mmCIF file of C-alpha atoms in Angstrom:
data_model
loop_
_atom_site.group_PDB
_atom_site.id
_atom_site.type_symbol
_atom_site.label_atom_id
_atom_site.label_comp_id
_atom_site.label_asym_id
_atom_site.label_seq_id
_atom_site.Cartn_x
_atom_site.Cartn_y
_atom_site.Cartn_z
ATOM 1 C CA GLN K 134 15.750 11.021 -5.171
ATOM 2 C CA LYS K 135 12.694 8.914 -4.510
ATOM 3 C CA GLU K 136 12.441 7.399 -1.065
ATOM 4 C CA VAL K 137 11.796 3.875 -2.304
ATOM 5 C CA GLU K 138 12.872 2.813 -5.774
ATOM 6 C CA GLN K 139 11.968 -0.201 -7.831
ATOM 7 C CA ASN K 140 12.411 -1.138 -11.453
ATOM 8 C CA SER K 141 8.953 -0.886 -13.010
ATOM 9 C CA GLY K 142 9.534 -3.876 -15.283
ATOM 10 C CA PRO K 143 7.894 -5.849 -16.641
ATOM 11 C CA LEU K 144 10.047 -8.689 -15.445
ATOM 12 C CA SER K 145 9.241 -11.770 -17.504
ATOM 13 C CA VAL K 146 10.214 -15.228 -16.277
ATOM 14 C CA PRO K 147 9.191 -18.713 -17.409
ATOM 15 C CA GLU K 148 7.083 -20.912 -15.178
ATOM 16 C CA GLY K 149 9.220 -22.749 -12.650
ATOM 17 C CA ALA K 150 12.038 -20.194 -12.691
ATOM 18 C CA ILE K 151 13.213 -17.919 -9.897
ATOM 19 C CA ALA K 152 11.967 -14.334 -10.047
ATOM 20 C CA SER K 153 14.187 -11.737 -8.374
ATOM 21 C CA LEU K 154 12.712 -8.395 -7.409
ATOM 22 C CA ASN K 155 14.832 -5.551 -6.081
ATOM 23 C CA CYS K 156 14.245 -2.408 -4.084
ATOM 24 C CA THR K 157 16.456 0.373 -2.732
ATOM 25 C CA TYR K 158 15.558 2.987 -0.151
ATOM 26 C CA SER K 159 17.045 6.310 0.795
ATOM 27 C CA ASP K 160 16.326 6.712 4.511
ATOM 28 C CA ARG K 161 18.909 4.933 6.666
ATOM 29 C CA GLY K 162 16.606 5.278 9.646
ATOM 30 C CA SER K 163 14.056 2.940 8.097
ATOM 31 C CA GLN K 164 13.134 0.214 10.495
ATOM 32 C CA SER K 165 11.167 -2.438 8.684
ATOM 33 C CA PHE K 166 10.600 -3.550 5.146
ATOM 34 C CA PHE K 167 7.631 -5.120 3.443
ATOM 35 C CA TRP K 168 6.760 -6.833 0.216
ATOM 36 C CA TYR K 169 3.196 -6.636 -1.060
ATOM 37 C CA ARG K 170 1.571 -8.187 -4.090
ATOM 38 C CA GLN K 171 -1.114 -6.270 -5.945
ATOM 39 C CA TYR K 172 -3.328 -7.666 -8.641
ATOM 40 C CA SER K 173 -4.884 -5.229 -11.092
ATOM 41 C CA GLY K 174 -7.806 -3.362 -9.540
ATOM 42 C CA LYS K 175 -7.249 -4.878 -6.102
ATOM 43 C CA SER K 176 -5.635 -3.622 -2.922
ATOM 44 C CA PRO K 177 -2.186 -4.855 -1.841
ATOM 45 C CA GLU K 178 -1.748 -8.130 0.035
ATOM 46 C CA LEU K 179 1.172 -8.651 2.351
ATOM 47 C CA ILE K 180 3.660 -11.316 1.294
ATOM 48 C CA MET K 181 6.204 -10.879 4.044
ATOM 49 C CA PHE K 182 8.186 -8.417 6.096
ATOM 50 C CA ILE K 183 11.754 -8.319 7.321
ATOM 51 C CA TYR K 184 13.555 -6.340 10.005
ATOM 52 C CA SER K 185 17.039 -7.758 10.293
ATOM 53 C CA ASN K 186 19.899 -8.082 7.867
ATOM 54 C CA GLY K 187 20.016 -11.394 6.081
ATOM 55 C CA ASP K 188 17.448 -13.708 4.614
ATOM 56 C CA LYS K 189 13.941 -14.607 5.685
ATOM 57 C CA GLU K 190 12.148 -17.485 4.017
ATOM 58 C CA ASP K 191 8.428 -18.231 3.845
ATOM 59 C CA GLY K 192 7.412 -21.006 1.491
ATOM 60 C CA ARG K 193 8.439 -20.077 -2.042
ATOM 61 C CA PHE K 194 9.348 -16.552 -1.003
ATOM 62 C CA THR K 195 12.648 -15.282 0.406
ATOM 63 C CA ALA K 196 13.205 -11.692 1.454
ATOM 64 C CA GLN K 197 16.769 -10.413 1.702
ATOM 65 C CA LEU K 198 17.808 -7.257 3.524
ATOM 66 C CA ASN K 199 21.125 -5.414 3.435
ATOM 67 C CA LYS K 200 20.888 -2.263 5.512
ATOM 68 C CA ALA K 201 24.437 -1.155 4.734
ATOM 69 C CA SER K 202 23.586 -1.081 1.036
ATOM 70 C CA GLN K 203 20.006 0.089 1.705
ATOM 71 C CA TYR K 204 18.745 -2.739 -0.395
ATOM 72 C CA VAL K 205 15.945 -5.256 -0.017
ATOM 73 C CA SER K 206 14.958 -7.988 -2.422
ATOM 74 C CA LEU K 207 12.340 -10.677 -2.886
ATOM 75 C CA LEU K 208 13.001 -14.025 -4.499
ATOM 76 C CA ILE K 209 10.129 -16.136 -5.740
ATOM 77 C CA ARG K 210 11.057 -19.747 -6.372
ATOM 78 C CA ASP K 211 9.160 -22.048 -8.731
ATOM 79 C CA SER K 212 7.284 -19.085 -10.210
ATOM 80 C CA GLN K 213 3.720 -19.752 -11.293
ATOM 81 C CA PRO K 214 1.495 -17.868 -13.755
ATOM 82 C CA SER K 215 -0.682 -16.953 -10.756
ATOM 83 C CA ASP K 216 2.298 -15.005 -9.377
ATOM 84 C CA SER K 217 1.885 -12.527 -12.242
ATOM 85 C CA ALA K 218 1.127 -9.250 -10.497
ATOM 86 C CA THR K 219 2.740 -6.015 -9.402
ATOM 87 C CA TYR K 220 5.069 -6.361 -6.426
ATOM 88 C CA LEU K 221 5.345 -3.376 -4.150
ATOM 89 C CA CYS K 222 8.230 -2.752 -1.816
ATOM 90 C CA ALA K 223 7.348 -0.676 1.240
ATOM 91 C CA VAL K 224 9.525 0.830 3.932
ATOM 92 C CA ARG K 225 8.467 1.928 7.371
ATOM 93 C CA ASN K 226 10.023 4.777 9.281
ATOM 94 C CA THR K 227 8.173 5.642 12.495
ATOM 95 C CA ASP K 228 4.539 4.903 11.669
ATOM 96 C CA LYS K 229 4.398 5.690 7.952
ATOM 97 C CA LEU K 230 4.604 3.080 5.258
ATOM 98 C CA ILE K 231 6.160 4.435 2.073
ATOM 99 C CA PHE K 232 5.746 2.472 -1.143
ATOM 100 C CA GLY K 233 7.899 2.083 -4.197
ATOM 101 C CA THR K 234 6.379 2.291 -7.656
ATOM 102 C CA GLY K 235 6.191 -1.482 -7.944
ATOM 103 C CA THR K 236 7.614 -4.057 -10.343
ATOM 104 C CA ARG K 237 5.296 -5.835 -12.713
ATOM 105 C CA LEU K 238 6.061 -9.553 -12.873
ATOM 106 C CA GLN K 239 4.889 -11.725 -15.740
ATOM 107 C CA VAL K 240 5.257 -15.492 -15.440
ATOM 108 C CA PHE K 241 4.648 -17.228 -18.736
ATOM 109 C CA PRO K 242 3.768 -20.929 -19.102
ATOM 110 C CA GLY C 1028 -4.571 -11.757 9.967
ATOM 111 C CA ALA C 1029 -6.622 -8.704 10.817
ATOM 112 C CA VAL C 1030 -9.507 -7.598 8.607
ATOM 113 C CA VAL C 1031 -10.042 -4.085 7.297
ATOM 114 C CA SER C 1032 -13.274 -3.413 5.470
ATOM 115 C CA GLN C 1033 -13.721 -0.476 3.117
ATOM 116 C CA HIS C 1034 -16.987 0.743 1.648
ATOM 117 C CA PRO C 1035 -18.104 1.411 -1.019
ATOM 118 C CA SER C 1036 -15.935 -0.525 -3.439
ATOM 119 C CA ARG C 1037 -17.032 1.617 -6.364
ATOM 120 C CA VAL C 1038 -18.709 4.980 -6.614
ATOM 121 C CA ILE C 1039 -19.570 7.277 -9.477
ATOM 122 C CA CYS C 1040 -20.489 10.836 -8.638
ATOM 123 C CA LYS C 1041 -21.148 14.058 -10.423
ATOM 124 C CA SER C 1042 -18.606 16.835 -10.462
ATOM 125 C CA GLY C 1043 -19.104 19.192 -7.533
ATOM 126 C CA THR C 1044 -20.658 16.660 -5.180
ATOM 127 C CA SER C 1045 -19.076 15.046 -2.119
ATOM 128 C CA VAL C 1046 -18.346 11.395 -1.529
ATOM 129 C CA LYS C 1047 -17.720 9.614 1.775
ATOM 130 C CA ILE C 1048 -15.609 6.475 2.032
ATOM 131 C CA GLU C 1049 -15.626 4.348 5.177
ATOM 132 C CA CYS C 1050 -12.822 2.228 6.543
ATOM 133 C CA ARG C 1051 -13.473 -0.182 9.399
ATOM 134 C CA SER C 1052 -11.207 -2.471 11.364
ATOM 135 C CA LEU C 1053 -13.447 -5.477 11.977
ATOM 136 C CA ASP C 1054 -11.621 -7.515 14.580
ATOM 137 C CA PHE C 1055 -9.167 -5.137 16.178
ATOM 138 C CA GLN C 1056 -8.946 -1.565 17.369
ATOM 139 C CA ALA C 1057 -6.958 0.840 15.267
ATOM 140 C CA THR C 1058 -5.873 4.089 16.844
ATOM 141 C CA THR C 1059 -4.191 5.005 13.585
ATOM 142 C CA MET C 1060 -5.373 4.459 10.037
ATOM 143 C CA PHE C 1061 -3.845 5.580 6.784
ATOM 144 C CA TRP C 1062 -5.386 6.791 3.564
ATOM 145 C CA TYR C 1063 -3.705 6.232 0.213
ATOM 146 C CA ARG C 1064 -4.508 7.189 -3.347
ATOM 147 C CA GLN C 1065 -3.379 5.262 -6.384
ATOM 148 C CA PHE C 1066 -3.591 6.496 -9.956
ATOM 149 C CA PRO C 1067 -3.413 3.966 -12.825
ATOM 150 C CA LYS C 1068 -0.038 2.272 -13.168
ATOM 151 C CA GLN C 1069 1.344 4.270 -10.253
ATOM 152 C CA SER C 1070 2.161 3.350 -6.695
ATOM 153 C CA LEU C 1071 0.233 4.056 -3.526
ATOM 154 C CA MET C 1072 0.704 7.625 -2.372
ATOM 155 C CA LEU C 1073 0.095 8.325 1.293
ATOM 156 C CA MET C 1074 -2.463 11.107 1.660
ATOM 157 C CA ALA C 1075 -2.912 11.337 5.388
ATOM 158 C CA THR C 1076 -2.626 9.629 8.732
ATOM 159 C CA SER C 1077 -5.883 9.397 10.616
ATOM 160 C CA ASN C 1078 -5.642 9.474 14.410
ATOM 161 C CA GLU C 1079 -8.529 8.458 16.639
ATOM 162 C CA GLY C 1080 -9.859 11.403 18.587
ATOM 163 C CA SER C 1081 -7.587 13.996 17.013
ATOM 164 C CA LYS C 1082 -6.941 15.766 13.756
ATOM 165 C CA ALA C 1083 -5.522 13.928 10.810
ATOM 166 C CA THR C 1084 -1.992 14.576 9.627
ATOM 167 C CA TYR C 1085 -1.836 15.332 5.934
ATOM 168 C CA GLU C 1086 1.087 14.746 3.604
ATOM 169 C CA GLN C 1087 2.580 17.641 1.742
ATOM 170 C CA GLY C 1088 0.476 18.697 -1.219
ATOM 171 C CA VAL C 1089 -2.762 17.116 0.029
ATOM 172 C CA GLU C 1090 -5.539 19.645 0.612
ATOM 173 C CA LYS C 1091 -7.016 19.044 4.039
ATOM 174 C CA ASP C 1092 -10.137 21.056 3.242
ATOM 175 C CA LYS C 1093 -10.828 18.931 0.208
ATOM 176 C CA PHE C 1094 -10.105 15.544 1.759
ATOM 177 C CA LEU C 1095 -11.841 15.536 5.114
ATOM 178 C CA ILE C 1096 -10.844 12.763 7.467
ATOM 179 C CA ASN C 1097 -12.727 11.792 10.587
ATOM 180 C CA HIS C 1098 -11.610 9.070 12.981
ATOM 181 C CA ALA C 1099 -14.325 9.173 15.591
ATOM 182 C CA SER C 1100 -13.916 5.670 16.973
ATOM 183 C CA LEU C 1101 -11.234 3.018 17.322
ATOM 184 C CA THR C 1102 -12.725 1.012 14.471
ATOM 185 C CA LEU C 1103 -13.874 3.607 11.950
ATOM 186 C CA SER C 1104 -12.205 6.245 9.850
ATOM 187 C CA THR C 1105 -13.929 8.122 7.041
ATOM 188 C CA LEU C 1106 -12.562 10.050 4.094
ATOM 189 C CA THR C 1107 -14.834 12.604 2.447
ATOM 190 C CA VAL C 1108 -13.855 13.957 -0.925
ATOM 191 C CA THR C 1109 -15.552 17.339 -1.084
ATOM 192 C CA SER C 1110 -16.522 19.131 -4.276
ATOM 193 C CA ALA C 1111 -15.139 16.285 -6.323
ATOM 194 C CA HIS C 1112 -13.710 16.928 -9.769
ATOM 195 C CA PRO C 1113 -12.724 14.527 -12.540
ATOM 196 C CA GLU C 1114 -9.064 14.779 -11.543
ATOM 197 C CA ASP C 1115 -10.019 13.264 -8.165
ATOM 198 C CA SER C 1116 -10.964 10.053 -9.930
ATOM 199 C CA SER C 1117 -8.667 7.435 -8.470
ATOM 200 C CA PHE C 1118 -8.387 4.300 -6.361
ATOM 201 C CA TYR C 1119 -8.536 5.192 -2.667
ATOM 202 C CA ILE C 1120 -7.253 2.641 -0.170
ATOM 203 C CA CYS C 1121 -7.209 2.689 3.608
ATOM 204 C CA SER C 1122 -5.003 0.666 5.888
ATOM 205 C CA ALA C 1123 -4.666 0.024 9.579
ATOM 206 C CA ARG C 1124 -1.712 -1.207 11.513
ATOM 207 C CA TRP C 1125 -1.965 -4.301 13.678
ATOM 208 C CA GLY C 1126 1.281 -5.219 15.334
ATOM 209 C CA PRO C 1127 4.092 -4.911 12.813
ATOM 210 C CA GLU C 1128 1.832 -5.365 9.821
ATOM 211 C CA ALA C 1129 -0.393 -3.032 7.831
ATOM 212 C CA PHE C 1130 -3.663 -4.446 6.547
ATOM 213 C CA PHE C 1131 -5.512 -2.869 3.669
ATOM 214 C CA GLY C 1132 -9.136 -2.370 2.860
ATOM 215 C CA GLN C 1133 -10.471 -3.529 -0.474
ATOM 216 C CA GLY C 1134 -10.146 -0.055 -1.965
ATOM 217 C CA THR C 1135 -12.681 2.333 -3.445
ATOM 218 C CA ARG C 1136 -12.721 3.156 -7.120
ATOM 219 C CA LEU C 1137 -13.977 6.722 -7.400
ATOM 220 C CA THR C 1138 -15.071 8.047 -10.768
ATOM 221 C CA VAL C 1139 -16.136 11.680 -11.030
ATOM 222 C CA VAL C 1140 -18.124 12.524 -14.145
#
């Protein structure tokens, strides 16, 4: 079983819709959870991180964490074509950051 | 946020030669840096953890004699790909931790011909 799992997609949503990205992880000792966005040929950029169960909102983005289910998600409201990218879920245990395979999001006008 | 600078952004080298990639934390000190490799359409795979003043810790399956890591100062880590082969062609990315966050360099696209 992979440590961090994501659906590779592509996930296609119309402009203005909500995009929902999901991630599961295997290590219950994981301490913090991150969402990164990566455009083709570029390095990842941090969108947000979350430590505690529940929701965390930052602008159009909401991260949700459920440690009991070992599940973390990212909601993108009012999706824009510029949001089209690969979204990487990452999980930290001790000092290492382990990445999922990423979900490719396509937002069409 | 903190800035991590990686150089070069692109390099083409001949098979059998060595290539050095630099990773610098510009506005903070990083006792630990991380090196990742990313093949096309795949995720970032952690290669090694670089510790200032001590030996790097390599992930399982990564050859430490092929991927030499040096972290001689609190702001600089280098990755040297020795005796490069075409299968080493990849996108190499470094990161450094600052507080709870990890910041990434711009990445280095290595092509071995």
